[in-house]
Coordinates of C-alpha atoms in Angstrom, one line a residue:
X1 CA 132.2 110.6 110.5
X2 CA 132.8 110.8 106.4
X3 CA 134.0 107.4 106.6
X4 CA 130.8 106.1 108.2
X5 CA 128.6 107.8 106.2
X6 CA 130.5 106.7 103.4
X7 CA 130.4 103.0 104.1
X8 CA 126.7 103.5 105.3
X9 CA 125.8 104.3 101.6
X10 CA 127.8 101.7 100.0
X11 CA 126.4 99.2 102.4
X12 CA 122.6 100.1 101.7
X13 CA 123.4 100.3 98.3
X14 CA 125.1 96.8 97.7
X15 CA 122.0 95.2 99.9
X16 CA 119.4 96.6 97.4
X17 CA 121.3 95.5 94.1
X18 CA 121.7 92.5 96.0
X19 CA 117.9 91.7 96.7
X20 CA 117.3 92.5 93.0
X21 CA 120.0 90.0 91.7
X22 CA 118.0 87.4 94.2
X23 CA 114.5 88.1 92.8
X24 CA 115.9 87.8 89.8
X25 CA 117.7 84.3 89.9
X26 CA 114.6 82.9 91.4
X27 CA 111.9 84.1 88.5
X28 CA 109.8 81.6 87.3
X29 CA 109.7 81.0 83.4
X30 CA 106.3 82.3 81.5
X31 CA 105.1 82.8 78.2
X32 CA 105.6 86.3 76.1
X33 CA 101.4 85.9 76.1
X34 CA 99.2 87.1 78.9
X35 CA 100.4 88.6 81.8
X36 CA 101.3 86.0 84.1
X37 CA 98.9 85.0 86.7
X38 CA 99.5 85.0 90.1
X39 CA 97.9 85.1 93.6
X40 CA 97.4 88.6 93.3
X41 CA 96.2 88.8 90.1
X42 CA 92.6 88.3 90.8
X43 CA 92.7 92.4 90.8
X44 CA 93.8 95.0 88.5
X45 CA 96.5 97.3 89.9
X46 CA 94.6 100.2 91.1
X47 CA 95.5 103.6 89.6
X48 CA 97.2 105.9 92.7
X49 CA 96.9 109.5 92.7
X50 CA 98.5 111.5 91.4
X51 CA 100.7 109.3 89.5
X52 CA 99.0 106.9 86.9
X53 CA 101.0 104.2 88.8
X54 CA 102.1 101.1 87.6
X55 CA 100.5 101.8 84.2
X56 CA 102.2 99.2 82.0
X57 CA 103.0 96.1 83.8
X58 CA 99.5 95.1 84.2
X59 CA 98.4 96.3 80.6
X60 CA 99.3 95.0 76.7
X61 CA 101.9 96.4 74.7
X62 CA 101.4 100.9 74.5
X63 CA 99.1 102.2 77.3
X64 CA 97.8 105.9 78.0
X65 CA 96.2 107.6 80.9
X66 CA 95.6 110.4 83.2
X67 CA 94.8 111.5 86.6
X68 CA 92.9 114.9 87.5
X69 CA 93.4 115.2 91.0
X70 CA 92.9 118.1 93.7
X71 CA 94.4 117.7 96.8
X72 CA 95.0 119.3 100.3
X73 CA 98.1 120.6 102.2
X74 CA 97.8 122.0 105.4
X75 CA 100.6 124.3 105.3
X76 CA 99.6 125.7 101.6
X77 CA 95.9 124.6 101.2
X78 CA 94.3 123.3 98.1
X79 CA 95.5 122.6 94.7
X80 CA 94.5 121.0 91.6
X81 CA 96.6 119.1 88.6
X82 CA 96.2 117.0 85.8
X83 CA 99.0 114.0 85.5
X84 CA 99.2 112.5 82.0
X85 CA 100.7 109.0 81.5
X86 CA 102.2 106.6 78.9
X87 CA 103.4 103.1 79.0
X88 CA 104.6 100.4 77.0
X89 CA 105.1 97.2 78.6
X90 CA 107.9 95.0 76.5
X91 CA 107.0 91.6 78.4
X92 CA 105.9 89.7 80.7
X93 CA 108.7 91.3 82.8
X94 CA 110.1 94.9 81.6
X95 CA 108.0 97.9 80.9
X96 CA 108.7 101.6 80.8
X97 CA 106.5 104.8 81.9
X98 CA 106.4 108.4 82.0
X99 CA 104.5 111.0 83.7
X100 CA 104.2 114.6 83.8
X101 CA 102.7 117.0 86.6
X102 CA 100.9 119.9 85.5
X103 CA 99.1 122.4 88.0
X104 CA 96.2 124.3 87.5
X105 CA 96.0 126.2 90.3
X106 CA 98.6 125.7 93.5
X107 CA 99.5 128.1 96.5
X108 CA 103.2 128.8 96.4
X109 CA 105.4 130.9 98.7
X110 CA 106.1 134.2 97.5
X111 CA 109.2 135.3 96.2
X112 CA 109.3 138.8 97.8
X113 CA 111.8 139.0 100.1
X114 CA 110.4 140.5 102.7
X115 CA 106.1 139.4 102.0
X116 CA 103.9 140.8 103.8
X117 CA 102.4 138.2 106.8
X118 CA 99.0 138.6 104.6
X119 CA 101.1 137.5 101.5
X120 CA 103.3 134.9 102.1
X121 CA 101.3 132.5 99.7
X122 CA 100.7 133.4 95.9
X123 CA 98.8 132.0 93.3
X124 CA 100.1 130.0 90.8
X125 CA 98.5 129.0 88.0
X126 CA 100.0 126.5 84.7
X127 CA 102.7 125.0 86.1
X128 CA 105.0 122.1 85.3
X129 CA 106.7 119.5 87.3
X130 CA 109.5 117.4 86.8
X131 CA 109.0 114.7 84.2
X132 CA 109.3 111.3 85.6
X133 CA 110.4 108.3 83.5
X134 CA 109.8 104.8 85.5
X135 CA 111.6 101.5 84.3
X136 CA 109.9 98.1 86.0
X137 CA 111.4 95.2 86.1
X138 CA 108.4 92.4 87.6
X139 CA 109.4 88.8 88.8
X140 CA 108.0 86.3 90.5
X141 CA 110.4 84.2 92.9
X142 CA 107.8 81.0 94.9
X143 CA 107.2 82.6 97.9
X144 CA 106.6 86.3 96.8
X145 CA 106.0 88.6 93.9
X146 CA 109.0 91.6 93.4
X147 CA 109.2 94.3 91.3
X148 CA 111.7 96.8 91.2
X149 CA 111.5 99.8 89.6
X150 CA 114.3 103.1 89.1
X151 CA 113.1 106.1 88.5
X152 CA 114.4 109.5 87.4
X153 CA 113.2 112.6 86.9
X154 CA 113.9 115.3 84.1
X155 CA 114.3 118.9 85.4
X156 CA 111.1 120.4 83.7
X157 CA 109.5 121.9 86.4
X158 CA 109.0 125.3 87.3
X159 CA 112.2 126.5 88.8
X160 CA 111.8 130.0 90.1
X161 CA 108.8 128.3 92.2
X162 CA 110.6 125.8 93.7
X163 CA 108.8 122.6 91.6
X164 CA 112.4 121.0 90.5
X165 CA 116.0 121.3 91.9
X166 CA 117.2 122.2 88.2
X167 CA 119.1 118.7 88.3
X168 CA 118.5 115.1 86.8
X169 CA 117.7 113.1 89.9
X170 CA 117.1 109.1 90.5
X171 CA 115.4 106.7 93.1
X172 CA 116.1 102.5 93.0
X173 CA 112.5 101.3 94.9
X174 CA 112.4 97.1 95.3
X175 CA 108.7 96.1 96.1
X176 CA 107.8 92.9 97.6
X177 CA 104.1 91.7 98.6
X178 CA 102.1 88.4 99.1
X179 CA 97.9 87.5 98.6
X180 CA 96.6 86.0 101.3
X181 CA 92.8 85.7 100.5
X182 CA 91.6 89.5 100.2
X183 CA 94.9 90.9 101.9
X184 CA 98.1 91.4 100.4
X185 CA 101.0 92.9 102.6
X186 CA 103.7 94.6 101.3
X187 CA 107.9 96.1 102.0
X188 CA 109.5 98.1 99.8
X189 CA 113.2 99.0 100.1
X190 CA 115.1 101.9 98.2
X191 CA 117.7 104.4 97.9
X192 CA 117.9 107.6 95.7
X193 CA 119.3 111.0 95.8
X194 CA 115.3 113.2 95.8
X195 CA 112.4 112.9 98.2
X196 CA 110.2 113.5 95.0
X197 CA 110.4 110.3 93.8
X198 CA 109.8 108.7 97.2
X199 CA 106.0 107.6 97.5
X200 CA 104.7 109.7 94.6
X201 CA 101.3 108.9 95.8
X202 CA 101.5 111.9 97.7
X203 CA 102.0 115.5 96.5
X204 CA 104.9 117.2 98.4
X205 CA 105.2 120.8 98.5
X206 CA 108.9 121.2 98.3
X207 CA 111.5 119.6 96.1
X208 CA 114.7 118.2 97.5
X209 CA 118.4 117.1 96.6
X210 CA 120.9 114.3 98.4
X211 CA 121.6 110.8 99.0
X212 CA 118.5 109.1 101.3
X213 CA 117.0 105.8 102.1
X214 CA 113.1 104.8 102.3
X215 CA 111.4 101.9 103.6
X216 CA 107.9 101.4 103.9
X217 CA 105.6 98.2 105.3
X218 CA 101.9 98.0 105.0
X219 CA 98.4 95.8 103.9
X220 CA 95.9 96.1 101.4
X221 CA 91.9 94.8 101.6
X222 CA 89.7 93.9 98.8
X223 CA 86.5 95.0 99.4
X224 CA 83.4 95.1 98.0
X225 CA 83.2 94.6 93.9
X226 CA 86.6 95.5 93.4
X227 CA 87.0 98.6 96.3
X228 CA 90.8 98.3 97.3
X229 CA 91.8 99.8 100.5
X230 CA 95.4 100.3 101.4
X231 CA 97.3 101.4 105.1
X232 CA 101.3 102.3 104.9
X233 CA 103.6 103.2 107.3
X234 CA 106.7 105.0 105.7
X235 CA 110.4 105.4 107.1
X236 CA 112.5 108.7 105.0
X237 CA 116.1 108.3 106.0
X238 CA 119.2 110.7 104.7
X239 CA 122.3 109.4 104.5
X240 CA 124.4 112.2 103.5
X241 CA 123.9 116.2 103.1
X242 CA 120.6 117.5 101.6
X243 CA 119.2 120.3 100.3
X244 CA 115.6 121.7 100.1
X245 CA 114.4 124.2 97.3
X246 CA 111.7 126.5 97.0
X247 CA 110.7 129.9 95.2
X248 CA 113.8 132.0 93.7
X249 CA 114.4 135.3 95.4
X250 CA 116.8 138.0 93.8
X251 CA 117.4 135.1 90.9
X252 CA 118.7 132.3 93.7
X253 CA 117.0 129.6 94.8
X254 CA 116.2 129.3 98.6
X255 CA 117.9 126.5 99.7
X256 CA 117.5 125.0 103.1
X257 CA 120.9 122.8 103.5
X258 CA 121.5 120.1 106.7
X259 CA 122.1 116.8 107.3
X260 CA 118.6 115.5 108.5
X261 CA 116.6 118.2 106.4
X262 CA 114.7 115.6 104.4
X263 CA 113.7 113.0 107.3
X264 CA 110.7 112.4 107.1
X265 CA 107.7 109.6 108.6
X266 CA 104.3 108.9 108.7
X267 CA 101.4 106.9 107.5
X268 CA 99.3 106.9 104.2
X269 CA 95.5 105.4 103.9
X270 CA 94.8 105.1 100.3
X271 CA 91.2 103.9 98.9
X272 CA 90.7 103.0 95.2
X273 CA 86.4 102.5 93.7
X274 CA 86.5 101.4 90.1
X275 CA 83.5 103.2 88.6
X276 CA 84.2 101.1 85.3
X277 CA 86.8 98.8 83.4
X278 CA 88.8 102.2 82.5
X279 CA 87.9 104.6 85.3
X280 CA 88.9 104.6 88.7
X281 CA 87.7 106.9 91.5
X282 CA 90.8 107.3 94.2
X283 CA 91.7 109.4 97.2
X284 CA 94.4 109.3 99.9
X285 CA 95.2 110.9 103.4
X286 CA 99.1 111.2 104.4
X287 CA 100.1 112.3 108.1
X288 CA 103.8 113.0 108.5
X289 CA 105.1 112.6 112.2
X290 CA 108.2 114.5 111.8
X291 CA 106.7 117.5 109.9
X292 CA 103.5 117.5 111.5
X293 CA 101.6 117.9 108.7
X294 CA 98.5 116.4 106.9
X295 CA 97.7 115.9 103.1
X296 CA 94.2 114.5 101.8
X297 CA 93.5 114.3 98.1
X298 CA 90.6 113.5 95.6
X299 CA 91.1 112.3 92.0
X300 CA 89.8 109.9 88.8
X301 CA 92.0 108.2 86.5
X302 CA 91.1 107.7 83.5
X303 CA 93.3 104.6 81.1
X304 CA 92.7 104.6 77.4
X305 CA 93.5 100.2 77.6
X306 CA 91.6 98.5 80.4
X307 CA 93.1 95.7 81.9
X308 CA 92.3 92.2 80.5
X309 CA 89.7 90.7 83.2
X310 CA 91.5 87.6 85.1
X311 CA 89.2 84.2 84.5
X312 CA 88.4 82.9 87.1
X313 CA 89.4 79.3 87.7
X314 CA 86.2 76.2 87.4
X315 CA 85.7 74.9 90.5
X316 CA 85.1 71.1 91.0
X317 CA 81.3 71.4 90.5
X318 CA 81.9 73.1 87.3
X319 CA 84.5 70.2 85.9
X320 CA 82.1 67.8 87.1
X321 CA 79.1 69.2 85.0

């Protein structure tokens, strides 16, 4: 059974270095100038809650931002957090991110040992969550456009409540999607050791370590004036021993240790309304199948460097004027 798993991991490994090294000896050659236009580029990236996603790639040189977001579990209820962001995109192709999580007000469970059934949930107020630096990498082979992205997280989060595992952890996502007209499907394919950095469009309420593998297939609309509507379905696989942490009792993590643990699918519906060139209004509602639970959430992002508006291209009338 250790063998298996063993070459399992290798084996899902090697296939997602070896779709990168694919994307990447099909890229087509661009300028250092604008961003390079594509089917999809007739629309700006829209800004995901809670993350200030994909902050760089679409934006010049240093970018800023932030989220304020509230959002609902049902196991814990509501919460509310702030998620600053900054960017610096290098080129056409590489660019670099970070993000920090900071709560205003979250339910977590109580570190009493024995809480009374009244008290099982506390308020928490100021707290910090793992630091998250992103590194993209964006390409554009003929028949699709690709970008992956690894991620990894520095353990700054509040650790007697269960917000980090006290350890540096990492996640290797490869994105692929098409435009067809106002729809643009999409796969994504990646491994990491932390379901925290898997779909960080959605807030989870535990934190967890060990080797897993993700996949996820959807479609996005474009609606009305800009209005981008998004439907995922999401595959969590481990592929090894995991552990899942939450609040500290007698100075000791509670740790919930198994091999399935962290399995985990469902569906996501996102929507995204630009109020202006800088603002975007966003909200989300998750459903996970295993865990049988349901997460909806609110929020506007706010980006200090709008994206530059893609011109249009003349049609024959206007060549012919």
């Amino acid at each position: 059974m250790a063998l298996f798993r063993f070459h399992g991991t290798t084996l899902c490994l090697s296939f997602l270095l070896g779709v990168s090294s694919l994307a990447v000896s099909q890229t087509l050659t661009v300028s250092d100038g604008d961003p390079p236009q594509s089917s999809s580029a007739t629309r700006a990236e829209p800004a995901a809650i809670p993350e200030v996603s994909d902050l760089s790639p679409v934006l010049p040189r240093f970018n800023a931002g932030i989220t304020f977001s509230s959002y609902h579990e049902s196991a814990t209820g509501w919460a509310t957090l702030a998620t600053p962001a900054v960017g610096y995109r290098f080129n056409n192709t590489f660019s670099v991110d970070a993000t920090l999580p900071i709560y205003f007000y979250r339910l977590a469970e109580s570190r009493s040992r024995r809480p009374r059934p009244n008290a099982r949930l506390v308020n928490q107020r100021g707290e910090l969550g793992d630091v998250v630096l992103g590194f993209h990498a964006q390409f554009q082979p003929r028949p699709f456009e690709y970008q992956a992205t690894v991620a990894v997280t520095a353990p700054s989060g509040d650790e007697a409540y269960g917000l980090t595992s006290g350890r540096v952890t990492f996640d290797l996502n490869n994105h692929f999607e098409r435009t067809y007209g106002r729809f643009t499907p999409n796969v994504e394919i990646g491994a990491g050791d932390s379901s925290t950095l898997v779909n960080r469009q959605v807030n989870k309420i535990y934190t967890s370590l060990g080797p897993l593998a993700h996949f996820q297939i959807g479609i996005g609309a474009e609606l009305l004036r800009g209005i981008f509507f998004e439907c995922d379905t999401y595959e969590q696989l481990p592929i090894g021993d995991q552990k899942i942490y939450s609040a500290y009792r007698a100075h000791r993590p509670t740790v919930v240790t198994g091999y399935n643990v962290t399995e985990d699918n469902g569906f996501t519906n996102s929507l995204d309304i630009p109020i202006d060139a800088n603002t975007t209004f966003s909200g989300y509602y998750s459903r996970s199948l295993r865990r049988y639970t349901d997460t909806a959430a609110v929020g506007i992002t706010y980006v200090l460097r709008a994206p530059r508006p893609v011109e249009e291209e003349p049609s024959i009338d206007d060549l012919l004027r």
